[in-house]
C-alpha angles and dihedrals in degrees: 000000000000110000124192114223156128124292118195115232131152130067132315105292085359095088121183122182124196115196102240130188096222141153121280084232106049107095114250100277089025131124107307132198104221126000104227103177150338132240139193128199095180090059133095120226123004096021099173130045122190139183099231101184090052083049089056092048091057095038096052082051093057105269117161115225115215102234096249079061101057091043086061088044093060089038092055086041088050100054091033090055083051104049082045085063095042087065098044094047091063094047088052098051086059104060 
C-alpha cells in the first residue's frame, strides 16, 4: 500500500520534511516513489508547499495519507480556496 507522508531531511535540530509518496514498508527516510511537497517547521509564514494535483492522482489511486499530511492538505485547499475568492472579489467590485 502507498502511504503519504513525511520524510525527515536537513541538518541535526534543522529539520526539514518533504511529503513523499512512498511505500508502507520503506522505512521513514527511505527510498520514496514521488516527492509531493516540502515543510518547514523553523520557518515563519507558509511553512509547507504541496503539489496538490499530484496529492489527488495518488489518492485517487489508493494512497493513504498520514494524518499530519492531510492536515496540510486542508490547510493548502483552504487557502487555495481563499486566494481563489480574493481574485474573484476584485473582479466583482468593477462591474
Amino acid at each position: 500500500m502507498v502511504k503519504i507522508r513525511l520524510k525527515r531531511m536537513g541538518a541535526r535540530n534543522h529539520p526539514v520534511y518533504r511529503v513523499v509518496a512512498a511505500d508502507c514498508r520503506s522505512p521513514r527516510d527511505g527510498k520514496c516513489i514521488e516527492e509531493l511537497g516540502t515543510y518547514h517547521p523553523s520557518r515563519s509564514g507558509q511553512k509547507f508547499e504541496l503539489n496538490l494535483e499530484r496529492i489527488d492522482h495518488w489518492i485517487s489511486c489508493g494512497a493513504q495519507p498520514s494524518d499530519t499530511v492531510m492536515s496540510f492538505i486542508r490547510k493548502a485547499r483552504k487557502a487555495s480556496a481563499e486566494a481563489v475568492a480574493e481574485e474573484v472579489e476584485p473582479d466583482a467590485a468593477t462591474a
